[in-house]
mmCIF file of N, CA, C and O in Angstrom:
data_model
loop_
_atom_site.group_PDB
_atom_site.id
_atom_site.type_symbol
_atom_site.label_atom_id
_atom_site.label_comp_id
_atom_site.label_asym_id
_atom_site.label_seq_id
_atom_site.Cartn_x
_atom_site.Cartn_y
_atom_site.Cartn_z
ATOM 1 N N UNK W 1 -11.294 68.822 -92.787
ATOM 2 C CA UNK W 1 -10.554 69.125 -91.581
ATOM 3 C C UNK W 1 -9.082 68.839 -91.804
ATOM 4 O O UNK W 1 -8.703 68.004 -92.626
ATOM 5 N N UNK W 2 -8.076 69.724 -90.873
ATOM 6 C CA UNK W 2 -6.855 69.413 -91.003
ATOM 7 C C UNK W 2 -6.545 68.529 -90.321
ATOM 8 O O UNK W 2 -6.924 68.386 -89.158
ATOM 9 N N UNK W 3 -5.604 67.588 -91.096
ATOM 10 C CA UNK W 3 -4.740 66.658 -90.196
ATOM 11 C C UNK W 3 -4.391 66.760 -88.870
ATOM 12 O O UNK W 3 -4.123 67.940 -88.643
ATOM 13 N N UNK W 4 -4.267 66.080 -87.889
ATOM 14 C CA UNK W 4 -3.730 66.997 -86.864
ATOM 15 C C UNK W 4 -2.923 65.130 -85.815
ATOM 16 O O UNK W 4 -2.439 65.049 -84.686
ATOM 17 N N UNK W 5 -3.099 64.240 -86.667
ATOM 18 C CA UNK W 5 -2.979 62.908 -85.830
ATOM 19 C C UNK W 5 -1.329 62.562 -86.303
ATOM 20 O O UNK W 5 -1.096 63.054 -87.407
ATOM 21 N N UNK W 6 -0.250 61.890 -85.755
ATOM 22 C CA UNK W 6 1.272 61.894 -86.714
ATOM 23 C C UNK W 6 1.366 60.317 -86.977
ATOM 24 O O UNK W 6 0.575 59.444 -86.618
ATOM 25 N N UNK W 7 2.223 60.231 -87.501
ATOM 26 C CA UNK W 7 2.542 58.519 -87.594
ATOM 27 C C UNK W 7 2.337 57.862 -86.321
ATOM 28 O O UNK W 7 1.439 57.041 -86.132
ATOM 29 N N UNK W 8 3.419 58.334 -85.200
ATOM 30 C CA UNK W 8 3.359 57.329 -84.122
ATOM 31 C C UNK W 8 2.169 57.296 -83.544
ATOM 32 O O UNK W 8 1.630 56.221 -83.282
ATOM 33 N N UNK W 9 1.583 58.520 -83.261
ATOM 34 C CA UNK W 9 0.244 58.711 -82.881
ATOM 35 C C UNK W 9 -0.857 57.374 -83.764
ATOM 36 O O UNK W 9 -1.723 56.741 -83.161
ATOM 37 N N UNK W 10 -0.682 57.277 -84.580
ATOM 38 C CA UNK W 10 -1.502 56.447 -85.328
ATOM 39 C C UNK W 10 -0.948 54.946 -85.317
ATOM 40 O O UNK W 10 -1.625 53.927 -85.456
ATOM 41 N N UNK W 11 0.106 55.014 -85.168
ATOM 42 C CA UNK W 11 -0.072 53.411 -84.547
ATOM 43 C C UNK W 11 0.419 52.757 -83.358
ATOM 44 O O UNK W 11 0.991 51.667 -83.330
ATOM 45 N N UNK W 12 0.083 53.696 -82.126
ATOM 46 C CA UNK W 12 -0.619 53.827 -81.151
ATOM 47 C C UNK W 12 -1.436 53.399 -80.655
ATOM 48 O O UNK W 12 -1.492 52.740 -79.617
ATOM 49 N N UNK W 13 -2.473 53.850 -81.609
ATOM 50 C CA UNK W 13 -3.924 53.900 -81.398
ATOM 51 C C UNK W 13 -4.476 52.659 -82.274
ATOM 52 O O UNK W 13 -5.525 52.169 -81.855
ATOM 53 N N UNK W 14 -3.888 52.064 -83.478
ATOM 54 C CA UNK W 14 -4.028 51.076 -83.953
ATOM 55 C C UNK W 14 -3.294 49.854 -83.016
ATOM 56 O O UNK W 14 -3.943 48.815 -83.137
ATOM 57 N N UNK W 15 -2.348 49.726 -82.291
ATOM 58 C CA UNK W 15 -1.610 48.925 -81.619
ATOM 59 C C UNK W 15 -2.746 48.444 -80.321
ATOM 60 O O UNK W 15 -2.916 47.382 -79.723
ATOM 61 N N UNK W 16 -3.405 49.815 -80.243
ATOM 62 C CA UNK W 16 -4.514 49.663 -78.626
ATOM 63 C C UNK W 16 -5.846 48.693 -79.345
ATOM 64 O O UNK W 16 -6.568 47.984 -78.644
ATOM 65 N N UNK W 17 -6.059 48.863 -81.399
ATOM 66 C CA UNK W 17 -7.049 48.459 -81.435
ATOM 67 C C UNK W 17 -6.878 47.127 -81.140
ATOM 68 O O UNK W 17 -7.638 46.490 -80.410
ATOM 69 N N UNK W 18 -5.604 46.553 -81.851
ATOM 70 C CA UNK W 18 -5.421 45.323 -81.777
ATOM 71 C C UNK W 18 -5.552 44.190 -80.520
ATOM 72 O O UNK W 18 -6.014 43.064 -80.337
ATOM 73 N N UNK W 19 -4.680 45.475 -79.626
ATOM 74 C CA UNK W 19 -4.877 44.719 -77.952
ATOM 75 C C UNK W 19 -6.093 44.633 -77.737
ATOM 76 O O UNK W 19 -6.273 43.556 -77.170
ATOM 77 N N UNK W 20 -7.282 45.302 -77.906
ATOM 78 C CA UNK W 20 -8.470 45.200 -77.626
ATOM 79 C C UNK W 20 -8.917 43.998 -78.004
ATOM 80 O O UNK W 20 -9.389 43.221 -77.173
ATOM 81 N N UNK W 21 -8.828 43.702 -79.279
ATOM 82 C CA UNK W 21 -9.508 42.877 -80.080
ATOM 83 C C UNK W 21 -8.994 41.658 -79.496
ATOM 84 O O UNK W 21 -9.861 40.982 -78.942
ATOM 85 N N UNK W 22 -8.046 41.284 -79.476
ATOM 86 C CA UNK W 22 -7.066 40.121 -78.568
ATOM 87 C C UNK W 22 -7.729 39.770 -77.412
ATOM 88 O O UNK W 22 -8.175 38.629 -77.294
ATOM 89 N N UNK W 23 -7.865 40.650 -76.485
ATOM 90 C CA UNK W 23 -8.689 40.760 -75.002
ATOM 91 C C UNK W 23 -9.958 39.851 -75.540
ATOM 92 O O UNK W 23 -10.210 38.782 -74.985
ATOM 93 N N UNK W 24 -10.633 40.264 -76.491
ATOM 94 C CA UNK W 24 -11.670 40.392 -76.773
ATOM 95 C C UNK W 24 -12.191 39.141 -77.168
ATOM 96 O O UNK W 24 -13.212 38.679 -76.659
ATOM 97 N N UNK W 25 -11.277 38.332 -78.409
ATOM 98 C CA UNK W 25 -11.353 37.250 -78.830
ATOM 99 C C UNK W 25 -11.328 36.304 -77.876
ATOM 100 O O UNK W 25 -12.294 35.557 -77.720
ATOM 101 N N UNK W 26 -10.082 36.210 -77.027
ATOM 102 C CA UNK W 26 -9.839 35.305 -76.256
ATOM 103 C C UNK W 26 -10.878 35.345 -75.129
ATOM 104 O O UNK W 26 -11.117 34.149 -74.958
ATOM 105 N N UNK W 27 -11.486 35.900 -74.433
ATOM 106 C CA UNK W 27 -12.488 35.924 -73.719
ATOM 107 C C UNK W 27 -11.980 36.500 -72.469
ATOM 108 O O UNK W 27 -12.457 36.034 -71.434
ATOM 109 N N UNK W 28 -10.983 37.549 -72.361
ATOM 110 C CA UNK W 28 -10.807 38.135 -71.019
ATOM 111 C C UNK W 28 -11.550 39.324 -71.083
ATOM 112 O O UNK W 28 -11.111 40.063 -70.202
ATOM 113 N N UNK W 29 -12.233 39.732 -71.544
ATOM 114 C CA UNK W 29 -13.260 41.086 -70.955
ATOM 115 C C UNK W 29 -14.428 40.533 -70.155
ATOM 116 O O UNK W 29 -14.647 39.325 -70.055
ATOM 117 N N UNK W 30 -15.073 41.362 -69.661
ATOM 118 C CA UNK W 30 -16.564 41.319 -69.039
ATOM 119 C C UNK W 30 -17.443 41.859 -70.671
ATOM 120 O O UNK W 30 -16.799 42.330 -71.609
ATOM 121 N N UNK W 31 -18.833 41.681 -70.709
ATOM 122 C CA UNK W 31 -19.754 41.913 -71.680
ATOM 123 C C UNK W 31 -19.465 43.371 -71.542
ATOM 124 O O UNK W 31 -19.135 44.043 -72.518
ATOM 125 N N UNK W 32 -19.639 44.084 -69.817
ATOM 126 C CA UNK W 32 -19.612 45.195 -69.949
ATOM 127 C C UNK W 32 -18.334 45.987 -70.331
ATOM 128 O O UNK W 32 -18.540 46.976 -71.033
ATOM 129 N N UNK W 33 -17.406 45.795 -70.084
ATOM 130 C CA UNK W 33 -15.818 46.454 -70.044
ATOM 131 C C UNK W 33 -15.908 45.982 -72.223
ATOM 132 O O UNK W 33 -15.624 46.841 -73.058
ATOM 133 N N UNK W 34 -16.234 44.891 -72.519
ATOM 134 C CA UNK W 34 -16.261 45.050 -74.179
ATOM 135 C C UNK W 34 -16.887 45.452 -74.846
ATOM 136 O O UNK W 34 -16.685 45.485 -76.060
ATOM 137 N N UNK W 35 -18.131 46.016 -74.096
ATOM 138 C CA UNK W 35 -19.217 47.290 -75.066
ATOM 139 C C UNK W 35 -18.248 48.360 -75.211
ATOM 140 O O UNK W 35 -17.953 48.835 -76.307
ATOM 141 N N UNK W 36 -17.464 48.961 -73.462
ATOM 142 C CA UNK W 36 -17.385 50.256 -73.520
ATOM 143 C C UNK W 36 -15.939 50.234 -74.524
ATOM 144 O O UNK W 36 -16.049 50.772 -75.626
ATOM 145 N N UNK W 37 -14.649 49.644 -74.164
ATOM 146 C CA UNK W 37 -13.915 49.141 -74.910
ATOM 147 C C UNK W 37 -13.697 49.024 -76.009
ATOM 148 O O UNK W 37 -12.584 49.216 -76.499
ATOM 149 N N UNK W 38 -15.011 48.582 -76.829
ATOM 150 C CA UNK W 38 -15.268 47.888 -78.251
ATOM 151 C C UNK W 38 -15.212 49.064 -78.938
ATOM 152 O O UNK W 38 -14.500 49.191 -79.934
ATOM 153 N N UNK W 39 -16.295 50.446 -78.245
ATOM 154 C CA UNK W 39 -16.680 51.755 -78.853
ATOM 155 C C UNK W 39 -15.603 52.261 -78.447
ATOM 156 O O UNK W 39 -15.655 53.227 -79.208
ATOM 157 N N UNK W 40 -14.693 52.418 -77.901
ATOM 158 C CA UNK W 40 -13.295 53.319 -77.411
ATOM 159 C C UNK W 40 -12.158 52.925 -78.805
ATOM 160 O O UNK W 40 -11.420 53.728 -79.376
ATOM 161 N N UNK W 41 -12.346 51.137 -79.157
ATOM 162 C CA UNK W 41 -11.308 50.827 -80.087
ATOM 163 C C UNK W 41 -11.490 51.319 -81.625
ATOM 164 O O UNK W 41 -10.679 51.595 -82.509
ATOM 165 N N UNK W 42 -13.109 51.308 -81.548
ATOM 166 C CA UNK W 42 -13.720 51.695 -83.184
ATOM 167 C C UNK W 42 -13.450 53.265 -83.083
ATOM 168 O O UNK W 42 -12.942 53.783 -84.078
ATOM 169 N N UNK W 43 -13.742 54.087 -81.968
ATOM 170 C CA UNK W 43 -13.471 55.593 -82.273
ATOM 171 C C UNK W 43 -11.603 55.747 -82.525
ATOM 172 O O UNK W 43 -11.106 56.336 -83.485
ATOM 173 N N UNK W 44 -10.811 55.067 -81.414
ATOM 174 C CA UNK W 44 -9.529 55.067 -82.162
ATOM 175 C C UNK W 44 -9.375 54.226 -83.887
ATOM 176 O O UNK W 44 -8.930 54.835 -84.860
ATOM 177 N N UNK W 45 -9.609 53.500 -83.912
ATOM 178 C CA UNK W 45 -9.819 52.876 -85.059
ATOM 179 C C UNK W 45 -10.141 53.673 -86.324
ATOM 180 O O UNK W 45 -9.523 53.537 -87.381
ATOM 181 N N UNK W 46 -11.576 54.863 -86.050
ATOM 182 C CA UNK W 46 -11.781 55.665 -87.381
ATOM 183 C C UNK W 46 -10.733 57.180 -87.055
ATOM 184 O O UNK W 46 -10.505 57.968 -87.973
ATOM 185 N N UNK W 47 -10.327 57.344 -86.013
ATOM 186 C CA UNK W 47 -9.353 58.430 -86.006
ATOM 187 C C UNK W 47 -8.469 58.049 -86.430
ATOM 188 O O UNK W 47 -8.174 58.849 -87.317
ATOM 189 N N UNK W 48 -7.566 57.074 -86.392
ATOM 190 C CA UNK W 48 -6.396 56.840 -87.027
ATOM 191 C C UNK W 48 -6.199 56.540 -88.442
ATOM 192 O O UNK W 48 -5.120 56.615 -89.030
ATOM 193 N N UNK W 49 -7.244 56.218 -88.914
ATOM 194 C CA UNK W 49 -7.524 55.871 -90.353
ATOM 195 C C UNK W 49 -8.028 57.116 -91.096
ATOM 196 O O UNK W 49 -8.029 57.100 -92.326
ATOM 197 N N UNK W 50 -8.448 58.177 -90.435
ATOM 198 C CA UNK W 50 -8.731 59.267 -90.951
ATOM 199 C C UNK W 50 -7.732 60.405 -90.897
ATOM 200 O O UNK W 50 -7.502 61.345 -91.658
ATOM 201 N N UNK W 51 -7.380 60.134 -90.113
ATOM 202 C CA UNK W 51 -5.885 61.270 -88.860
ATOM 203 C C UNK W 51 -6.490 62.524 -88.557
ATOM 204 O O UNK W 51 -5.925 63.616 -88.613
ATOM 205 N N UNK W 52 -7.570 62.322 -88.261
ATOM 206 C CA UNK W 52 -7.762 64.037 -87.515
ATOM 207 C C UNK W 52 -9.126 63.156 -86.423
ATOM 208 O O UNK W 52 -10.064 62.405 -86.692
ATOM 209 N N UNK W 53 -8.546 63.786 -85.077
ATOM 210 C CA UNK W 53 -8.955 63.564 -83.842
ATOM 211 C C UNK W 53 -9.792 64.532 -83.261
ATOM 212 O O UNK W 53 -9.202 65.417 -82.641
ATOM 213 N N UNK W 54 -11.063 64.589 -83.307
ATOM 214 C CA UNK W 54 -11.908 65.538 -82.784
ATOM 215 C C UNK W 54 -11.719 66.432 -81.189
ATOM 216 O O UNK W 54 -11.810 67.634 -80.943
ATOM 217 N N UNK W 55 -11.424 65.253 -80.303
ATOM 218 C CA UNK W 55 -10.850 65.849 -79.167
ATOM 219 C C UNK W 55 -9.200 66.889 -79.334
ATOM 220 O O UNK W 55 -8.734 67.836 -78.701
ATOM 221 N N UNK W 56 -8.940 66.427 -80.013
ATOM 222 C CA UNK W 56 -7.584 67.722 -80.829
ATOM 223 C C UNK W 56 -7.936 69.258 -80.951
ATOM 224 O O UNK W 56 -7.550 70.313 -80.447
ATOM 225 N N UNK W 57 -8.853 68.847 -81.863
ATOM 226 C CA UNK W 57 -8.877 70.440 -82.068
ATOM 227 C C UNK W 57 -9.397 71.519 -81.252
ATOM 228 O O UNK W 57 -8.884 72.590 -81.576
ATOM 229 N N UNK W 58 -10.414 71.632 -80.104
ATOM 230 C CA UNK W 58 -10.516 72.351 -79.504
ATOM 231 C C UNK W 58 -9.207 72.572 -78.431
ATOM 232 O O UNK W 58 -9.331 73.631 -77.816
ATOM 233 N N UNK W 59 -8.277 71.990 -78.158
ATOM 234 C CA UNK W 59 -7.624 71.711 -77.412
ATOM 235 C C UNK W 59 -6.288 72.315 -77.718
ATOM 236 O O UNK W 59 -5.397 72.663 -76.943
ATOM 237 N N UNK W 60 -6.345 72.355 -78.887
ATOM 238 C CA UNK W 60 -4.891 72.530 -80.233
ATOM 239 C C UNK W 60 -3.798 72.091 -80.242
ATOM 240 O O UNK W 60 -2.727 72.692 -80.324
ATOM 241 N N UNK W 61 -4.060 70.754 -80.137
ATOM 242 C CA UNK W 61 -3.034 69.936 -80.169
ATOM 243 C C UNK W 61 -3.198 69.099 -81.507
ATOM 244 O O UNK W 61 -4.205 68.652 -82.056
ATOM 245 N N UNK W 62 -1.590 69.036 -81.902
ATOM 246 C CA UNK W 62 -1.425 68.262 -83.064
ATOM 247 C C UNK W 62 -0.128 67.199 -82.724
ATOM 248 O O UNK W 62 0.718 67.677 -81.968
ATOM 249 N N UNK W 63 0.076 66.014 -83.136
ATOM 250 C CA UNK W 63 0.887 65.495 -82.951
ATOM 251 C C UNK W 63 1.900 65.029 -84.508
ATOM 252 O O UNK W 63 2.823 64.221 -84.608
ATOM 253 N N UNK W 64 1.366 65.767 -85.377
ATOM 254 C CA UNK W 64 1.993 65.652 -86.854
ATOM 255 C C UNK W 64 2.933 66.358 -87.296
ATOM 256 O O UNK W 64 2.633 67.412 -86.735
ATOM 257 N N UNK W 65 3.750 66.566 -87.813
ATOM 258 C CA UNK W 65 4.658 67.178 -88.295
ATOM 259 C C UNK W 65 4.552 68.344 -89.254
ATOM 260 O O UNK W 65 3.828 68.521 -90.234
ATOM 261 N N UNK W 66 5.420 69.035 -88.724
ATOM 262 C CA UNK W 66 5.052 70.195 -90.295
ATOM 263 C C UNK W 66 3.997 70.984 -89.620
ATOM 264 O O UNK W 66 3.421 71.889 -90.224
#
């Protein structure tokens, strides 16, 4: 698949994983709000590390350059 994720876009989405994880450690989530959360940070997490965003492409949006 083509790229379609840009720098800022990607650490973004790495910046949100981190806040998550923070929330997370320290104990301000609910069990429930850190299931749904947890799976929201790992799907940003493998999009940004991969750079192509599944919800992108039907949509046709790219946020990369070039």
């Amino acid at each position: 698949m083509k790229a379609n994720i840009g720098l800022l876009d990607r650490i973004v989405r790495i910046g949100l994983v981190a806040l998550l994880a923070v929330l997370f450690f320290t104990g301000q989530l609910s069990v429930v709000a850190a299931i749904i959360l947890g799976a929201l940070a790992a799907l940003f997490l493998v999009t940004a590390v991969v750079g192509v965003c599944p919800l992108y492409i039907p949509l046709r949006i790219s946020t990369r350059r070039g």
